Tab-separated table of N, CA and C in Angstrom:
chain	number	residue	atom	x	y	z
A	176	UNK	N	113.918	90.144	94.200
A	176	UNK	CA	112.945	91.201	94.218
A	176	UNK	C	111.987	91.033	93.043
A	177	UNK	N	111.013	91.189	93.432
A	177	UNK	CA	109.857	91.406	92.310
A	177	UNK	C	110.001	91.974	91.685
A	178	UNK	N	109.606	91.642	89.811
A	178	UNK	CA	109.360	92.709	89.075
A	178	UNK	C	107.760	93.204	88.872
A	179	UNK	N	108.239	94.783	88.725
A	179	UNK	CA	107.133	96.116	88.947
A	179	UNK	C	105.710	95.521	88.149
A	180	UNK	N	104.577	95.335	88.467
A	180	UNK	CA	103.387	95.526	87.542
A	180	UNK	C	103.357	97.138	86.829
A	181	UNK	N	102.862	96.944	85.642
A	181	UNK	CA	102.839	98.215	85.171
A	181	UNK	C	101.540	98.332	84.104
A	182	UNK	N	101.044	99.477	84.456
A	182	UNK	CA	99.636	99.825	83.926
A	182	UNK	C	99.628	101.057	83.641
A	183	UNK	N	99.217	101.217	81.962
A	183	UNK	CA	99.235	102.004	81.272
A	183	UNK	C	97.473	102.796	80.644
A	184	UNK	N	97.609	104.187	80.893
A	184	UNK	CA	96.541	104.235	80.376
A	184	UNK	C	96.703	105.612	79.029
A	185	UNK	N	96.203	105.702	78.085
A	185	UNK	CA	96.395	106.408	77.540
A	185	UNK	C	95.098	107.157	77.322
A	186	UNK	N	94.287	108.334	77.808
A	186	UNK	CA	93.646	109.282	77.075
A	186	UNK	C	93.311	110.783	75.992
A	187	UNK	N	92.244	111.127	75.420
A	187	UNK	CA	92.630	112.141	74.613
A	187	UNK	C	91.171	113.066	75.298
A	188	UNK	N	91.512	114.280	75.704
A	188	UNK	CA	90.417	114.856	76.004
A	188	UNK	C	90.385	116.319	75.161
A	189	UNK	N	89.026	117.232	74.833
A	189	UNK	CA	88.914	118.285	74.278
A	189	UNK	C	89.877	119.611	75.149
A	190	UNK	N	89.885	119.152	76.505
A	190	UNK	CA	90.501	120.215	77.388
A	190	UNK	C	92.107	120.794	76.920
A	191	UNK	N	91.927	121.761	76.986
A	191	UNK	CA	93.168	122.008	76.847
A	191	UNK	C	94.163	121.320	78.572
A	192	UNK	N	95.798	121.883	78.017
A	192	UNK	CA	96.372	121.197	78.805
A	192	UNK	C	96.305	122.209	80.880
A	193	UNK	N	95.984	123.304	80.221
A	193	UNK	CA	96.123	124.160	81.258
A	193	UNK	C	94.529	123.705	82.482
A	194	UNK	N	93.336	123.885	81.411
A	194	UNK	CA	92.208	123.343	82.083
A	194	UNK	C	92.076	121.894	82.761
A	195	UNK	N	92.761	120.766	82.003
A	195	UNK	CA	92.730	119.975	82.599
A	195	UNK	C	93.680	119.573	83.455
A	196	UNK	N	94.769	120.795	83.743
A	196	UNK	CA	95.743	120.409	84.715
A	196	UNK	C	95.273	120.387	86.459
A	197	UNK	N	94.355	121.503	86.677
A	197	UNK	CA	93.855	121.195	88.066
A	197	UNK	C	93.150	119.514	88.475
A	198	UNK	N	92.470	119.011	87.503
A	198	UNK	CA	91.755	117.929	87.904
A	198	UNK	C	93.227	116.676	87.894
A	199	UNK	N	94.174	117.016	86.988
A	199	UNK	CA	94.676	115.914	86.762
A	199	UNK	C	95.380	115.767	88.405
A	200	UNK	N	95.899	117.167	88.924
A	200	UNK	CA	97.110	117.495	89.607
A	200	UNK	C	96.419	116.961	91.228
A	201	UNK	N	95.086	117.295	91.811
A	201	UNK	CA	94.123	116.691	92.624
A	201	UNK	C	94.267	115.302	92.014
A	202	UNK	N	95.001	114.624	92.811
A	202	UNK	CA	94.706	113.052	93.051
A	202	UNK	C	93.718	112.983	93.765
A	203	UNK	N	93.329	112.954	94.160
A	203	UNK	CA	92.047	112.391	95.326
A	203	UNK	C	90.835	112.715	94.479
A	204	UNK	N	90.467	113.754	93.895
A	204	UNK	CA	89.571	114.290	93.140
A	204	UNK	C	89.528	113.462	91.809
A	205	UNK	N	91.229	112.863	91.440
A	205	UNK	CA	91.260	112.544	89.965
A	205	UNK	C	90.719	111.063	90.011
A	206	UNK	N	91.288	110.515	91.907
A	206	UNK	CA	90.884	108.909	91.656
A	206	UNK	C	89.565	108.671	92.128
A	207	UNK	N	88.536	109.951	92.308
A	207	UNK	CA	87.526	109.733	92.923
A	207	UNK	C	86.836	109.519	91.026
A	208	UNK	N	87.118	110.664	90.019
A	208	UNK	CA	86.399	110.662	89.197
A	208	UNK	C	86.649	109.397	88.411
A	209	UNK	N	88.120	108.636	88.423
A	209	UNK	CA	88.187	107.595	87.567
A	209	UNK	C	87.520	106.082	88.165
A	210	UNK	N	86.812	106.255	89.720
A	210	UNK	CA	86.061	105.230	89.673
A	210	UNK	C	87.052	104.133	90.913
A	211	UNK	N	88.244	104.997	91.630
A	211	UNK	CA	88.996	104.407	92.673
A	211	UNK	C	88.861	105.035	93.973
A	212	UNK	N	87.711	104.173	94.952
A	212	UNK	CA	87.310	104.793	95.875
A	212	UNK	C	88.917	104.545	97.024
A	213	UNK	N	89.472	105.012	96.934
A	213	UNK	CA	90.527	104.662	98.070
A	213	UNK	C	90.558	106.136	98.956
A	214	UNK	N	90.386	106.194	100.275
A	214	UNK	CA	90.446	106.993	101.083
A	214	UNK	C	91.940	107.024	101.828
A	215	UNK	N	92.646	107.675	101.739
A	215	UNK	CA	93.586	107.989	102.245
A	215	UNK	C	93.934	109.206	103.467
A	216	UNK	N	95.008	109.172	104.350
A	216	UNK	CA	95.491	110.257	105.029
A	216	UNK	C	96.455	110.559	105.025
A	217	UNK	N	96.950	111.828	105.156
A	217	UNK	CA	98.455	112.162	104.873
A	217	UNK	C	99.055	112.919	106.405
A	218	UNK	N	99.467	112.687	107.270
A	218	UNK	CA	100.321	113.133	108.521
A	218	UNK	C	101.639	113.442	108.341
A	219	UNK	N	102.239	114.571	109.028
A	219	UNK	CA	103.340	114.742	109.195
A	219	UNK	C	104.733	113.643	110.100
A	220	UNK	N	105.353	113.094	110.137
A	220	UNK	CA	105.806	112.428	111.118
A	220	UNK	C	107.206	112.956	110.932
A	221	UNK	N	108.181	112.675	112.529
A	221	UNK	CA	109.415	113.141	112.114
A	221	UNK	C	110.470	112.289	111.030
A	222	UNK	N	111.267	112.723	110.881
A	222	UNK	CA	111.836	112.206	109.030
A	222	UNK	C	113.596	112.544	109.348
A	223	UNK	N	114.356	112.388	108.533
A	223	UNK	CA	116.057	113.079	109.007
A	223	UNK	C	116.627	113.746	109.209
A	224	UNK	N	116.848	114.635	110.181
A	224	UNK	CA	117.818	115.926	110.679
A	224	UNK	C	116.203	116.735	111.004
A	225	UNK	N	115.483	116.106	111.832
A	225	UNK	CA	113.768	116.610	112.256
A	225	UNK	C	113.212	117.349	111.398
A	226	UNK	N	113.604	117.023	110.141
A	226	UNK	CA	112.540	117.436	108.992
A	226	UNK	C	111.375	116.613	108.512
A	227	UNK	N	110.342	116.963	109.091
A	227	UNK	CA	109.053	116.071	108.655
A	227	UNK	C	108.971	115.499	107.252
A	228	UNK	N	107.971	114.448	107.266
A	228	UNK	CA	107.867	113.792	105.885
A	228	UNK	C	106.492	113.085	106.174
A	229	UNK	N	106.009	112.893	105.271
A	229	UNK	CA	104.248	113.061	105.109
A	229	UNK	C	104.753	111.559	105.278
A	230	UNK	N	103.517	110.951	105.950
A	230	UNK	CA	103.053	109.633	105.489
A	230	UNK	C	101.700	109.193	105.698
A	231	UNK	N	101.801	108.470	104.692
A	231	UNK	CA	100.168	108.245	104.292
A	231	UNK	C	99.742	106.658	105.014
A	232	UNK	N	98.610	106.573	105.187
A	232	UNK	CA	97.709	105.373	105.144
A	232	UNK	C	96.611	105.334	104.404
A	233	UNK	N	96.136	104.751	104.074
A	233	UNK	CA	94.793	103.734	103.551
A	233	UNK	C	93.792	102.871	104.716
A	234	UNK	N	92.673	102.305	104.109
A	234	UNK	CA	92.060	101.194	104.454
A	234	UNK	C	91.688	100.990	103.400
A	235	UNK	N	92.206	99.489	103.276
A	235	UNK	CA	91.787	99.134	101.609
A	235	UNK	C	91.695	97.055	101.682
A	236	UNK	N	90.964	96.863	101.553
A	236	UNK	CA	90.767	95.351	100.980
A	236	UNK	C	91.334	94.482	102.510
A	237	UNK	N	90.478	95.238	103.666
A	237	UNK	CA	90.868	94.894	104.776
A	237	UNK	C	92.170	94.838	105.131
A	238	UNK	N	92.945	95.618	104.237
A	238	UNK	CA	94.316	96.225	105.204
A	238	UNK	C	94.406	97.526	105.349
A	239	UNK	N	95.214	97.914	106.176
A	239	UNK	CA	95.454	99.423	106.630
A	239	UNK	C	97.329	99.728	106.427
A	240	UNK	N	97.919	99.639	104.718
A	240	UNK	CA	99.078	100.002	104.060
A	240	UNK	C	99.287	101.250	104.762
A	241	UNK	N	100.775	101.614	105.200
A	241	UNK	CA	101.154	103.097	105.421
A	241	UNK	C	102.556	103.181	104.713
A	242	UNK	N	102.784	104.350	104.364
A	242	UNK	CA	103.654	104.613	103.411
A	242	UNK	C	104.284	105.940	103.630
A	243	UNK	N	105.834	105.941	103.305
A	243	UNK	CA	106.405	107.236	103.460
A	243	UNK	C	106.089	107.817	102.365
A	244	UNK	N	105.281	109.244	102.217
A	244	UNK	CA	104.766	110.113	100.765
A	244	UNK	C	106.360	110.693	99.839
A	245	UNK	N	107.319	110.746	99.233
A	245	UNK	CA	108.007	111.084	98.365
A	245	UNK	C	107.300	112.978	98.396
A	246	UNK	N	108.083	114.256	98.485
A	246	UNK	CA	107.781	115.124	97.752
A	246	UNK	C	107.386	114.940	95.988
A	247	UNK	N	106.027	115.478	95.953
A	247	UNK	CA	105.493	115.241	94.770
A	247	UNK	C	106.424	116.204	93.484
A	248	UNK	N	107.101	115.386	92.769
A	248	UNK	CA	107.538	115.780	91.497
A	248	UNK	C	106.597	116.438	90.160
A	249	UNK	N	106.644	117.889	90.206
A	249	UNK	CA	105.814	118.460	89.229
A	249	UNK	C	106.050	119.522	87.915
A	250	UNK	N	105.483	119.702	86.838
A	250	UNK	CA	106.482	120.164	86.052
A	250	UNK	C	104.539	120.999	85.323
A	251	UNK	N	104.466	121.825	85.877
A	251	UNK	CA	102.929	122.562	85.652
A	251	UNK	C	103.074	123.440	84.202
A	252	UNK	N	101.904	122.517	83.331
A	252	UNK	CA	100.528	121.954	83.867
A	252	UNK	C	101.203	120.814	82.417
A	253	UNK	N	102.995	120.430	82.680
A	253	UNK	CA	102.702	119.129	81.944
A	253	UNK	C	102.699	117.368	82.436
A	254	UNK	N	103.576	117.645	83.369
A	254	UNK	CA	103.805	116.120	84.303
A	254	UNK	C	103.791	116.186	86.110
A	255	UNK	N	103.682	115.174	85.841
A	255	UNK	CA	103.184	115.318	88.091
A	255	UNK	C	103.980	113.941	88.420
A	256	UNK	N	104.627	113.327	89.399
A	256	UNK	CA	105.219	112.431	89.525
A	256	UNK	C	105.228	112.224	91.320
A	257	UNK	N	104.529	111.101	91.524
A	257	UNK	CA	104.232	110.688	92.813
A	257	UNK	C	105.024	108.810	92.960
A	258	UNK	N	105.963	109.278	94.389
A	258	UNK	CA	106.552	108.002	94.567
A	258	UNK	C	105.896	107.513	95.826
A	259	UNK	N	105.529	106.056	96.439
A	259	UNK	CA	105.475	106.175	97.785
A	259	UNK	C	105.978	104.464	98.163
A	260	UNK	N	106.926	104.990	99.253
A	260	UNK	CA	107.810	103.524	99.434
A	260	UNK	C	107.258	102.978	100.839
A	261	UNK	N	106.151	102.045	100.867
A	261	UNK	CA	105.537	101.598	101.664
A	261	UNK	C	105.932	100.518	103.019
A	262	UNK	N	105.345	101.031	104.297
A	262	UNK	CA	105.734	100.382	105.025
A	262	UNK	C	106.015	99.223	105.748
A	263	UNK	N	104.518	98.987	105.311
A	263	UNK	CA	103.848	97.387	105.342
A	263	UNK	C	102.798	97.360	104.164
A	264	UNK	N	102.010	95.685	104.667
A	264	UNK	CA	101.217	95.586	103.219
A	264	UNK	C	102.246	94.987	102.293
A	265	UNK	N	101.658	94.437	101.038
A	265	UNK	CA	102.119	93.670	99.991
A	265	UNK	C	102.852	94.202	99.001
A	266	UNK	N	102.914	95.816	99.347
A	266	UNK	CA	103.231	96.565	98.213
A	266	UNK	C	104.663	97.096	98.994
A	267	UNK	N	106.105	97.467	98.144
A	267	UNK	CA	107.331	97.724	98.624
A	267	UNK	C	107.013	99.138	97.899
A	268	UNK	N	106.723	99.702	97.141
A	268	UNK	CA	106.891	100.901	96.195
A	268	UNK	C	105.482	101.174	95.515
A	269	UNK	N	105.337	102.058	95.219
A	269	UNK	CA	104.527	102.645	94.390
A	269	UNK	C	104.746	103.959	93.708
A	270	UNK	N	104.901	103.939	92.281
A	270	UNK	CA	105.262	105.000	91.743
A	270	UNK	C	104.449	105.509	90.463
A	271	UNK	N	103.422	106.689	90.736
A	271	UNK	CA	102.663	107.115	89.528
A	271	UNK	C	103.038	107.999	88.684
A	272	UNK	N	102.379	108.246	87.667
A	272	UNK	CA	103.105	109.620	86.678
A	272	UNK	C	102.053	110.091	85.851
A	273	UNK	N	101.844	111.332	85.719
A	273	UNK	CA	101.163	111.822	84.488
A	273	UNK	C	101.352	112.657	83.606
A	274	UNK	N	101.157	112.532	82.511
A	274	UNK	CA	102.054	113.400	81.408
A	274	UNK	C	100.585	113.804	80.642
A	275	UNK	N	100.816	115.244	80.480
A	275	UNK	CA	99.878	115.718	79.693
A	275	UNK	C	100.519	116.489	78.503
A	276	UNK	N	100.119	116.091	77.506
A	276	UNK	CA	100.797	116.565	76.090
A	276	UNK	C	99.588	117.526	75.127
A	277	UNK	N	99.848	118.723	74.494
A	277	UNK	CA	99.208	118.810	73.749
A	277	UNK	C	98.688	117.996	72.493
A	278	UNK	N	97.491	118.735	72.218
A	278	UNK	CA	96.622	117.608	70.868
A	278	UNK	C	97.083	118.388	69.704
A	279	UNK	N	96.873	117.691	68.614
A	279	UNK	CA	96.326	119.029	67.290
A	279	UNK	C	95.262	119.142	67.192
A	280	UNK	N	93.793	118.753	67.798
A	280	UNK	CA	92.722	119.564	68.208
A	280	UNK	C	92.415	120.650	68.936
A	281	UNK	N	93.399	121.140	69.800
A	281	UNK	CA	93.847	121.959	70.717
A	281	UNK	C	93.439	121.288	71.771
A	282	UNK	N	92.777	119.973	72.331
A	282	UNK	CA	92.860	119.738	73.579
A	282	UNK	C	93.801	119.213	74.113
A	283	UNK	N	94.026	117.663	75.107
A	283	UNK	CA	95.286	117.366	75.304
A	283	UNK	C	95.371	115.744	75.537
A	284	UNK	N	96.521	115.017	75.436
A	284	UNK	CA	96.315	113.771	75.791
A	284	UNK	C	97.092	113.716	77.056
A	285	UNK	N	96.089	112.775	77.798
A	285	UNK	CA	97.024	112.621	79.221
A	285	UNK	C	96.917	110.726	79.022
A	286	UNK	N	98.225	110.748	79.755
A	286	UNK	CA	99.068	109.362	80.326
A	286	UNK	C	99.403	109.270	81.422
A	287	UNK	N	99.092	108.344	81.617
A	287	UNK	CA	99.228	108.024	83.233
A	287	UNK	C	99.373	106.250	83.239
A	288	UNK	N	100.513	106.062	84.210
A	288	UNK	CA	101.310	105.237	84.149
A	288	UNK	C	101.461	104.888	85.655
A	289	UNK	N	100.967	104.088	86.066
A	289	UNK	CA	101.267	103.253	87.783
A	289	UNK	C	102.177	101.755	87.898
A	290	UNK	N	103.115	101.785	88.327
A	290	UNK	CA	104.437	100.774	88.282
A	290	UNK	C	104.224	100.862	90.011
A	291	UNK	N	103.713	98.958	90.277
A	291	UNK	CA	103.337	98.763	91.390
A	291	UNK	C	104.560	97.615	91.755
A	292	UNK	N	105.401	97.846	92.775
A	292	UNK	CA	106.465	97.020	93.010
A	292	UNK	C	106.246	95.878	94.254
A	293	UNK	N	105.471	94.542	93.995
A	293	UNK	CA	105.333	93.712	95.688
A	293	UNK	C	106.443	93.793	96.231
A	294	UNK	N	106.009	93.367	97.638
A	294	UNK	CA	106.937	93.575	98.557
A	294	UNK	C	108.127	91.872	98.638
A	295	UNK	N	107.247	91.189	97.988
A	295	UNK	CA	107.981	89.823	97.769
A	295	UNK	C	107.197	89.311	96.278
A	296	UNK	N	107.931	88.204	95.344
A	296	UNK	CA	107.535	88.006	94.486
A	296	UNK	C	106.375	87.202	94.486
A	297	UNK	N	106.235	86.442	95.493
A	297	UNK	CA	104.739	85.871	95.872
A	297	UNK	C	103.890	86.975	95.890
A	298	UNK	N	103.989	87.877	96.231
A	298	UNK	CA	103.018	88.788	96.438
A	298	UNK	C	102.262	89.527	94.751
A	299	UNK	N	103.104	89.095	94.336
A	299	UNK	CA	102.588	89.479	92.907
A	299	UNK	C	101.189	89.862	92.327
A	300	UNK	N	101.225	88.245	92.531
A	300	UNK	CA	99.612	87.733	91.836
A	300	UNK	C	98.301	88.431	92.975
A	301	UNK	N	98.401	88.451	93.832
A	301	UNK	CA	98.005	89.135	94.885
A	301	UNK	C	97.695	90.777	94.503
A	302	UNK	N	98.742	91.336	94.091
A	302	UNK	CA	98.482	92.697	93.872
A	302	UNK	C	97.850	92.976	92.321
A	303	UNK	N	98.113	92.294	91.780
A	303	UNK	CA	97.400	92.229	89.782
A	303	UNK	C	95.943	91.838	89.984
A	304	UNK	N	95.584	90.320	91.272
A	304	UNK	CA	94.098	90.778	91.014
A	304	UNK	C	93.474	91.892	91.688
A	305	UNK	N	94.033	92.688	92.287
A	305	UNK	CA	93.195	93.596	93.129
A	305	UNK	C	93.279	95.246	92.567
């Protein structure tokens, strides 16, 4: 099995942690503002003992990835934790996180951390340039 790519970002913003918790907590909104046009959909499908479970697709870099969505792990307004264990495509896992900490300016620093797992170790280099 492949080991995870992992990408780290560290910022410091004036916002406090409460104000900047709506933008952080909107993914779609957060990866539109950081400059990651990825369009996604989220559907219900049936899941174990006919309890639904979201799954998502993409169109991205001429593939169309679908993925079972993980219930989003949240801890308001300090960490958010998104898993998604993919169906097809190059990618086996995907698991994001964001941690927002207070500043001693009174605003806040957020971290955010994406650990991208290929689906084979060839697939590696494949997923790091893209």
């Amino acid at each position: 099995m492949a080991e995870p790519i992992v990408y780290h970002w560290d910022l410091a913003t004036r916002a406090d942690r409460r104000t900047a918790w709506p933008l952080v907590a909107d993914t779609d909104r957060f990866n539109r503002m950081s400059g990651f046009e990825f369009h996604y959909a989220l559907e219900d499908a049936p899941g174990v003992a006919g309890q639904p479970r979201a799954v998502g697709s993409m169109r991205h870099a001429g593939l169309t990835p679908r993925w079972h969505e993980h219930p989003v792990e949240f801890c308001e307004p300090a960490a958010l934790r998104i898993v998604r264990d993919y169906l097809n495509g190059p990618l086996r896992r995907a698991v994001h996180h964001f941690q927002l900490d207070d500043a001693d300016d009174g605003g806040c620093r957020l971290q955010v951390w994406a650990e991208f797992f290929p689906r084979h170790a060839a697939l590696k280099p494949l997923v790091q340039m893209d």
